[in-house]
Amino acid sequence: GQNIDQPTEMTATEGAIVQINCTYQTSGFNGLFWYQQHAGEAPTFLSYNVLDGLEEKGRFSSFLSRSKGYSYLLLKELQMKDSASYLCASPAAGNKLTFGGGTRVLVKP
Amino acid sequence: EAQVTQNPRYLITVTGKKLTVTCSQNMNHEYMSWYRQDPGLGLRQIYYSMNVEVTDKGDVPEGYKVSRKEKRNFPLILESPSPNQTSLYFCASSLSMTGYGYTFGSGTRLTVV
């Protein structure tokens, strides 16, 4: 089976750093995805980790520890446009991408 | 431009009136999937298709049907919609079933009254 947990909501100040944690239990690990979703819009791909460690892409970085079933998304130099939901997802055995409930990030001036 | 096109974007309908939400992709992807998104429940898979004429149930298939007669199209059919199917629906396509490179459609907000 597949179970993915992430916090419901986080608030941070413009220019700051926020770390969104995601824990998962999966019967067949095949990588971990992060998506960004603005309200009412489609999710857009941010990152994909399949090996342990940190992957950096500009202001966004994603980390994975397979032994701990843990990932995080790090958003640096927060901007107002980063206010959105961030979805952690992992492919499960059974041909689907399973999503966590999403973390809503609110960036304040 | 590579994209997944869903129609309509918004739909209000009445209980029991059959409807179809269309989904089309121009990337020659084999894998397509439908999700619904509800507050507090996240994205949940309804049906998926691994190729033409190959479809299977996801986590919440009750009340829905799909078909995959052509590679590019994957319509979602609600034969007799009910108010609990009021939701935001997303179609997605991908090169593979593991989800790498998932591209989502822009969504269909359905209200059943």
PDB file of C-alpha atoms in Angstrom:
ATOM      1  CA  GLY A   1       0.000   0.000   0.000  1.00  0.00           C
ATOM      2  CA  GLN A   2       0.890   3.657  -0.094  1.00  0.00           C
ATOM      3  CA  ASN A   3       0.613   6.328   2.575  1.00  0.00           C
ATOM      4  CA  ILE A   4       2.029   9.803   2.127  1.00  0.00           C
ATOM      5  CA  ASP A   5       1.926  12.428   4.877  1.00  0.00           C
ATOM      6  CA  GLN A   6       2.757  16.117   4.783  1.00  0.00           C
ATOM      7  CA  PRO A   7       1.725  19.094   6.903  1.00  0.00           C
ATOM      8  CA  THR A   8      -1.495  20.826   5.952  1.00  0.00           C
ATOM      9  CA  GLU A   9      -0.341  24.410   6.047  1.00  0.00           C
ATOM     10  CA  MET A  10       2.745  26.560   6.616  1.00  0.00           C
ATOM     11  CA  THR A  11       3.259  30.303   6.791  1.00  0.00           C
ATOM     12  CA  ALA A  12       6.500  32.129   6.055  1.00  0.00           C
ATOM     13  CA  THR A  13       7.752  35.631   5.357  1.00  0.00           C
ATOM     14  CA  GLU A  14       8.872  36.926   1.990  1.00  0.00           C
ATOM     15  CA  GLY A  15      12.621  36.386   1.566  1.00  0.00           C
ATOM     16  CA  ALA A  16      12.740  33.590   4.135  1.00  0.00           C
ATOM     17  CA  ILE A  17      13.263  29.833   3.759  1.00  0.00           C
ATOM     18  CA  VAL A  18      10.590  27.191   4.242  1.00  0.00           C
ATOM     19  CA  GLN A  19      11.036  23.420   4.449  1.00  0.00           C
ATOM     20  CA  ILE A  20       8.097  21.163   3.639  1.00  0.00           C
ATOM     21  CA  ASN A  21       8.453  17.633   4.949  1.00  0.00           C
ATOM     22  CA  CYS A  22       6.946  14.502   3.463  1.00  0.00           C
ATOM     23  CA  THR A  23       6.987  10.995   4.889  1.00  0.00           C
ATOM     24  CA  TYR A  24       5.893   7.959   2.982  1.00  0.00           C
ATOM     25  CA  GLN A  25       5.349   4.270   3.422  1.00  0.00           C
ATOM     26  CA  THR A  26       5.334   2.373   0.200  1.00  0.00           C
ATOM     27  CA  SER A  27       5.392  -1.239  -0.785  1.00  0.00           C
ATOM     28  CA  GLY A  28       7.530  -0.579  -3.834  1.00  0.00           C
ATOM     29  CA  PHE A  29       9.491   2.650  -3.926  1.00  0.00           C
ATOM     30  CA  ASN A  30      10.015   4.142  -7.349  1.00  0.00           C
ATOM     31  CA  GLY A  31      11.022   7.726  -6.713  1.00  0.00           C
ATOM     32  CA  LEU A  32       9.434  10.769  -5.147  1.00  0.00           C
ATOM     33  CA  PHE A  33       7.931  13.787  -6.873  1.00  0.00           C
ATOM     34  CA  TRP A  34       7.146  17.316  -5.795  1.00  0.00           C
ATOM     35  CA  TYR A  35       4.515  19.383  -7.594  1.00  0.00           C
ATOM     36  CA  GLN A  36       3.411  22.981  -7.151  1.00  0.00           C
ATOM     37  CA  GLN A  37      -0.257  23.845  -7.475  1.00  0.00           C
ATOM     38  CA  HIS A  38      -1.745  27.329  -7.390  1.00  0.00           C
ATOM     39  CA  ALA A  39      -5.364  27.525  -6.299  1.00  0.00           C
ATOM     40  CA  GLY A  40      -7.729  26.199  -8.952  1.00  0.00           C
ATOM     41  CA  GLU A  41      -4.915  25.412 -11.351  1.00  0.00           C
ATOM     42  CA  ALA A  42      -3.204  22.223 -12.502  1.00  0.00           C
ATOM     43  CA  PRO A  43      -0.209  20.831 -10.592  1.00  0.00           C
ATOM     44  CA  THR A  44       3.119  21.570 -12.233  1.00  0.00           C
ATOM     45  CA  PHE A  45       6.224  19.411 -11.881  1.00  0.00           C
ATOM     46  CA  LEU A  46       8.987  20.688  -9.575  1.00  0.00           C
ATOM     47  CA  SER A  47      11.335  17.796  -8.874  1.00  0.00           C
ATOM     48  CA  TYR A  48      11.901  14.065  -8.921  1.00  0.00           C
ATOM     49  CA  ASN A  49      14.240  12.204  -6.551  1.00  0.00           C
ATOM     50  CA  VAL A  50      15.029   8.538  -6.911  1.00  0.00           C
ATOM     51  CA  LEU A  51      18.409   8.438  -5.150  1.00  0.00           C
ATOM     52  CA  ASP A  52      19.303   9.669  -1.659  1.00  0.00           C
ATOM     53  CA  GLY A  53      20.554  13.185  -1.287  1.00  0.00           C
ATOM     54  CA  LEU A  54      19.807  16.763  -2.160  1.00  0.00           C
ATOM     55  CA  GLU A  55      18.960  18.024  -5.638  1.00  0.00           C
ATOM     56  CA  GLU A  56      19.026  21.756  -6.203  1.00  0.00           C
ATOM     57  CA  LYS A  57      17.167  23.666  -8.868  1.00  0.00           C
ATOM     58  CA  GLY A  58      17.509  27.387  -8.414  1.00  0.00           C
ATOM     59  CA  ARG A  59      15.541  28.524  -5.374  1.00  0.00           C
ATOM     60  CA  PHE A  60      13.987  25.083  -4.912  1.00  0.00           C
ATOM     61  CA  SER A  61      15.768  21.998  -3.585  1.00  0.00           C
ATOM     62  CA  SER A  62      14.473  18.531  -2.822  1.00  0.00           C
ATOM     63  CA  PHE A  63      15.963  15.942  -0.501  1.00  0.00           C
ATOM     64  CA  LEU A  64      15.350  12.223  -0.214  1.00  0.00           C
ATOM     65  CA  SER A  65      16.250   9.582   2.363  1.00  0.00           C
ATOM     66  CA  ARG A  66      14.967   6.203   1.244  1.00  0.00           C
ATOM     67  CA  SER A  67      15.993   4.428   4.448  1.00  0.00           C
ATOM     68  CA  LYS A  68      13.895   6.854   6.502  1.00  0.00           C
ATOM     69  CA  GLY A  69      11.006   7.139   4.050  1.00  0.00           C
ATOM     70  CA  TYR A  70      11.452  10.888   4.142  1.00  0.00           C
ATOM     71  CA  SER A  71      11.711  13.776   1.746  1.00  0.00           C
ATOM     72  CA  TYR A  72      11.611  17.533   1.991  1.00  0.00           C
ATOM     73  CA  LEU A  73      11.184  20.436  -0.379  1.00  0.00           C
ATOM     74  CA  LEU A  74      13.178  23.539   0.470  1.00  0.00           C
ATOM     75  CA  LEU A  75      12.043  26.892  -0.863  1.00  0.00           C
ATOM     76  CA  LYS A  76      14.604  29.670  -0.512  1.00  0.00           C
ATOM     77  CA  GLU A  77      14.296  33.443  -0.933  1.00  0.00           C
ATOM     78  CA  LEU A  78      10.542  33.151  -0.777  1.00  0.00           C
ATOM     79  CA  GLN A  79       8.514  35.314  -3.109  1.00  0.00           C
ATOM     80  CA  MET A  80       4.818  36.170  -2.921  1.00  0.00           C
ATOM     81  CA  LYS A  81       4.217  34.084  -6.052  1.00  0.00           C
ATOM     82  CA  ASP A  82       5.400  31.009  -4.133  1.00  0.00           C
ATOM     83  CA  SER A  83       2.127  31.035  -2.199  1.00  0.00           C
ATOM     84  CA  ALA A  84       0.630  27.761  -3.392  1.00  0.00           C
ATOM     85  CA  SER A  85       0.068  24.160  -2.411  1.00  0.00           C
ATOM     86  CA  TYR A  86       2.989  21.762  -2.662  1.00  0.00           C
ATOM     87  CA  LEU A  87       2.196  18.141  -3.352  1.00  0.00           C
ATOM     88  CA  CYS A  88       4.406  15.210  -2.495  1.00  0.00           C
ATOM     89  CA  ALA A  89       3.758  12.135  -4.660  1.00  0.00           C
ATOM     90  CA  SER A  90       5.185   8.701  -5.235  1.00  0.00           C
ATOM     91  CA  PRO A  91       4.497   6.006  -7.811  1.00  0.00           C
ATOM     92  CA  ALA A  92       3.068   2.931  -6.184  1.00  0.00           C
ATOM     93  CA  ALA A  93       2.922  -0.643  -7.355  1.00  0.00           C
ATOM     94  CA  GLY A  94      -0.292  -0.729  -9.340  1.00  0.00           C
ATOM     95  CA  ASN A  95       0.361   1.862 -11.983  1.00  0.00           C
ATOM     96  CA  LYS A  96      -0.482   5.111 -10.306  1.00  0.00           C
ATOM     97  CA  LEU A  97       1.039   8.219  -8.854  1.00  0.00           C
ATOM     98  CA  THR A  98      -0.220   8.578  -5.266  1.00  0.00           C
ATOM     99  CA  PHE A  99      -0.355  12.058  -3.811  1.00  0.00           C
ATOM    100  CA  GLY A 100      -0.179  13.386  -0.290  1.00  0.00           C
ATOM    101  CA  GLY A 101      -2.848  15.827   0.800  1.00  0.00           C
ATOM    102  CA  GLY A 102      -0.687  18.817  -0.091  1.00  0.00           C
ATOM    103  CA  THR A 103       0.878  21.570   2.011  1.00  0.00           C
ATOM    104  CA  ARG A 104      -0.528  25.033   1.560  1.00  0.00           C
ATOM    105  CA  VAL A 105       2.222  27.628   1.879  1.00  0.00           C
ATOM    106  CA  LEU A 106       1.243  31.200   2.588  1.00  0.00           C
ATOM    107  CA  VAL A 107       3.950  33.811   1.998  1.00  0.00           C
ATOM    108  CA  LYS A 108       3.435  37.051   3.899  1.00  0.00           C
ATOM    109  CA  PRO A 109       5.088  40.402   3.104  1.00  0.00           C
TER     110      PRO A 109
ATOM    111  CA  GLU B   1       3.068  23.135 -27.765  1.00  0.00           C
ATOM    112  CA  ALA B   2       2.995  19.934 -25.701  1.00  0.00           C
ATOM    113  CA  GLN B   3      -0.192  19.908 -23.685  1.00  0.00           C
ATOM    114  CA  VAL B   4      -3.138  18.080 -22.210  1.00  0.00           C
ATOM    115  CA  THR B   5      -6.445  19.693 -23.129  1.00  0.00           C
ATOM    116  CA  GLN B   6      -9.509  19.215 -20.978  1.00  0.00           C
ATOM    117  CA  ASN B   7     -13.008  20.442 -21.712  1.00  0.00           C
ATOM    118  CA  PRO B   8     -15.052  21.988 -20.331  1.00  0.00           C
ATOM    119  CA  ARG B   9     -13.266  24.069 -17.661  1.00  0.00           C
ATOM    120  CA  TYR B  10     -16.467  24.609 -15.715  1.00  0.00           C
ATOM    121  CA  LEU B  11     -19.701  22.635 -15.731  1.00  0.00           C
ATOM    122  CA  ILE B  12     -22.858  22.837 -13.663  1.00  0.00           C
ATOM    123  CA  THR B  13     -25.304  20.001 -14.204  1.00  0.00           C
ATOM    124  CA  VAL B  14     -28.248  18.290 -12.562  1.00  0.00           C
ATOM    125  CA  THR B  15     -28.355  14.930 -10.847  1.00  0.00           C
ATOM    126  CA  GLY B  16     -28.752  12.052 -13.278  1.00  0.00           C
ATOM    127  CA  LYS B  17     -27.916  13.875 -16.503  1.00  0.00           C
ATOM    128  CA  LYS B  18     -25.140  12.013 -18.308  1.00  0.00           C
ATOM    129  CA  LEU B  19     -22.020  14.026 -19.062  1.00  0.00           C
ATOM    130  CA  THR B  20     -18.600  13.553 -20.611  1.00  0.00           C
ATOM    131  CA  VAL B  21     -15.414  15.422 -19.806  1.00  0.00           C
ATOM    132  CA  THR B  22     -12.975  15.230 -22.676  1.00  0.00           C
ATOM    133  CA  CYS B  23      -9.204  14.895 -22.423  1.00  0.00           C
ATOM    134  CA  SER B  24      -6.747  14.986 -25.272  1.00  0.00           C
ATOM    135  CA  GLN B  25      -2.932  14.965 -25.335  1.00  0.00           C
ATOM    136  CA  ASN B  26      -0.566  15.709 -28.205  1.00  0.00           C
ATOM    137  CA  MET B  27       2.605  14.128 -26.797  1.00  0.00           C
ATOM    138  CA  ASN B  28       2.034  10.547 -27.960  1.00  0.00           C
ATOM    139  CA  HIS B  29       1.967   9.437 -24.328  1.00  0.00           C
ATOM    140  CA  GLU B  30       0.858   5.894 -23.645  1.00  0.00           C
ATOM    141  CA  TYR B  31      -0.214   6.450 -20.045  1.00  0.00           C
ATOM    142  CA  MET B  32      -3.221   8.590 -19.162  1.00  0.00           C
ATOM    143  CA  SER B  33      -5.070   9.020 -15.916  1.00  0.00           C
ATOM    144  CA  TRP B  34      -7.998  10.815 -14.297  1.00  0.00           C
ATOM    145  CA  TYR B  35      -7.893  12.321 -10.816  1.00  0.00           C
ATOM    146  CA  ARG B  36     -10.379  14.140  -8.678  1.00  0.00           C
ATOM    147  CA  GLN B  37      -9.336  16.681  -6.078  1.00  0.00           C
ATOM    148  CA  ASP B  38     -11.369  17.488  -3.000  1.00  0.00           C
ATOM    149  CA  PRO B  39     -10.484  19.711  -0.021  1.00  0.00           C
ATOM    150  CA  GLY B  40      -8.618  17.745   2.623  1.00  0.00           C
ATOM    151  CA  LEU B  41      -8.440  14.622   0.471  1.00  0.00           C
ATOM    152  CA  GLY B  42      -5.862  15.599  -2.106  1.00  0.00           C
ATOM    153  CA  LEU B  43      -5.691  14.099  -5.563  1.00  0.00           C
ATOM    154  CA  ARG B  44      -7.252  10.663  -5.883  1.00  0.00           C
ATOM    155  CA  GLN B  45      -7.014   8.497  -8.963  1.00  0.00           C
ATOM    156  CA  ILE B  46     -10.272   7.504 -10.652  1.00  0.00           C
ATOM    157  CA  TYR B  47      -9.153   5.481 -13.677  1.00  0.00           C
ATOM    158  CA  TYR B  48      -6.017   5.049 -15.692  1.00  0.00           C
ATOM    159  CA  SER B  49      -5.046   3.695 -19.081  1.00  0.00           C
ATOM    160  CA  MET B  50      -1.742   2.168 -20.079  1.00  0.00           C
ATOM    161  CA  ASN B  51      -2.500   2.164 -23.793  1.00  0.00           C
ATOM    162  CA  VAL B  52      -5.279   2.004 -26.358  1.00  0.00           C
ATOM    163  CA  GLU B  53      -8.093  -0.278 -25.191  1.00  0.00           C
ATOM    164  CA  VAL B  54      -6.313  -0.883 -21.850  1.00  0.00           C
ATOM    165  CA  THR B  55      -7.995   0.762 -18.872  1.00  0.00           C
ATOM    166  CA  ASP B  56      -8.212  -0.043 -15.180  1.00  0.00           C
ATOM    167  CA  LYS B  57      -9.722   1.264 -11.963  1.00  0.00           C
ATOM    168  CA  GLY B  58      -7.928   3.611  -9.626  1.00  0.00           C
ATOM    169  CA  ASP B  59      -8.854   4.311  -6.013  1.00  0.00           C
ATOM    170  CA  VAL B  60     -12.285   5.885  -6.529  1.00  0.00           C
ATOM    171  CA  PRO B  61     -13.840   4.491  -9.734  1.00  0.00           C
ATOM    172  CA  GLU B  62     -17.460   4.191  -8.572  1.00  0.00           C
ATOM    173  CA  GLY B  63     -19.839   6.243 -10.702  1.00  0.00           C
ATOM    174  CA  TYR B  64     -17.339   6.816 -13.508  1.00  0.00           C
ATOM    175  CA  LYS B  65     -16.486   5.215 -16.841  1.00  0.00           C
ATOM    176  CA  VAL B  66     -13.651   5.795 -19.260  1.00  0.00           C
ATOM    177  CA  SER B  67     -12.672   4.710 -22.737  1.00  0.00           C
ATOM    178  CA  ARG B  68      -9.414   4.742 -24.709  1.00  0.00           C
ATOM    179  CA  LYS B  69     -10.227   4.147 -28.358  1.00  0.00           C
ATOM    180  CA  GLU B  70      -7.385   6.343 -29.593  1.00  0.00           C
ATOM    181  CA  LYS B  71      -4.028   7.055 -28.002  1.00  0.00           C
ATOM    182  CA  ARG B  72      -4.588  10.793 -27.703  1.00  0.00           C
ATOM    183  CA  ASN B  73      -8.082  10.783 -26.126  1.00  0.00           C
ATOM    184  CA  PHE B  74      -9.247   9.585 -22.722  1.00  0.00           C
ATOM    185  CA  PRO B  75     -12.764  10.837 -21.924  1.00  0.00           C
ATOM    186  CA  LEU B  76     -14.318  10.576 -18.466  1.00  0.00           C
ATOM    187  CA  ILE B  77     -17.997   9.644 -18.469  1.00  0.00           C
ATOM    188  CA  LEU B  78     -20.461  10.148 -15.656  1.00  0.00           C
ATOM    189  CA  GLU B  79     -23.531   8.119 -16.603  1.00  0.00           C
ATOM    190  CA  SER B  80     -25.699   9.397 -13.757  1.00  0.00           C
ATOM    191  CA  PRO B  81     -23.941  12.187 -11.867  1.00  0.00           C
ATOM    192  CA  SER B  82     -24.690  12.718  -8.201  1.00  0.00           C
ATOM    193  CA  PRO B  83     -23.877  15.654  -5.890  1.00  0.00           C
ATOM    194  CA  ASN B  84     -20.991  13.724  -4.280  1.00  0.00           C
ATOM    195  CA  GLN B  85     -19.238  13.876  -7.639  1.00  0.00           C
ATOM    196  CA  THR B  86     -18.966  17.638  -7.330  1.00  0.00           C
ATOM    197  CA  SER B  87     -15.205  18.111  -7.505  1.00  0.00           C
ATOM    198  CA  LEU B  88     -12.224  19.428  -9.428  1.00  0.00           C
ATOM    199  CA  TYR B  89     -11.115  16.892 -12.036  1.00  0.00           C
ATOM    200  CA  PHE B  90      -7.713  16.589 -13.673  1.00  0.00           C
ATOM    201  CA  CYS B  91      -6.592  14.511 -16.591  1.00  0.00           C
ATOM    202  CA  ALA B  92      -2.894  13.677 -16.807  1.00  0.00           C
ATOM    203  CA  SER B  93      -0.645  11.941 -19.276  1.00  0.00           C
ATOM    204  CA  SER B  94       2.841  10.516 -19.031  1.00  0.00           C
ATOM    205  CA  LEU B  95       5.403   8.558 -20.976  1.00  0.00           C
ATOM    206  CA  SER B  96       5.335   5.826 -18.367  1.00  0.00           C
ATOM    207  CA  MET B  97       3.131   4.528 -15.597  1.00  0.00           C
ATOM    208  CA  THR B  98       5.592   5.549 -12.916  1.00  0.00           C
ATOM    209  CA  GLY B  99       4.601   9.124 -13.448  1.00  0.00           C
ATOM    210  CA  TYR B 100       7.828  10.731 -14.543  1.00  0.00           C
ATOM    211  CA  GLY B 101       6.928  13.724 -16.642  1.00  0.00           C
ATOM    212  CA  TYR B 102       3.251  13.785 -15.696  1.00  0.00           C
ATOM    213  CA  THR B 103       1.529  16.596 -17.556  1.00  0.00           C
ATOM    214  CA  PHE B 104      -1.826  17.710 -16.193  1.00  0.00           C
ATOM    215  CA  GLY B 105      -4.734  19.270 -17.995  1.00  0.00           C
ATOM    216  CA  SER B 106      -6.010  22.601 -16.731  1.00  0.00           C
ATOM    217  CA  GLY B 107      -8.837  20.993 -14.775  1.00  0.00           C
ATOM    218  CA  THR B 108     -12.612  20.768 -14.911  1.00  0.00           C
ATOM    219  CA  ARG B 109     -14.638  22.133 -12.037  1.00  0.00           C
ATOM    220  CA  LEU B 110     -17.854  20.121 -11.934  1.00  0.00           C
ATOM    221  CA  THR B 111     -20.872  20.991  -9.817  1.00  0.00           C
ATOM    222  CA  VAL B 112     -23.778  18.538  -9.629  1.00  0.00           C
ATOM    223  CA  VAL B 113     -26.962  19.974  -8.138  1.00  0.00           C
TER     224      VAL B 113
END
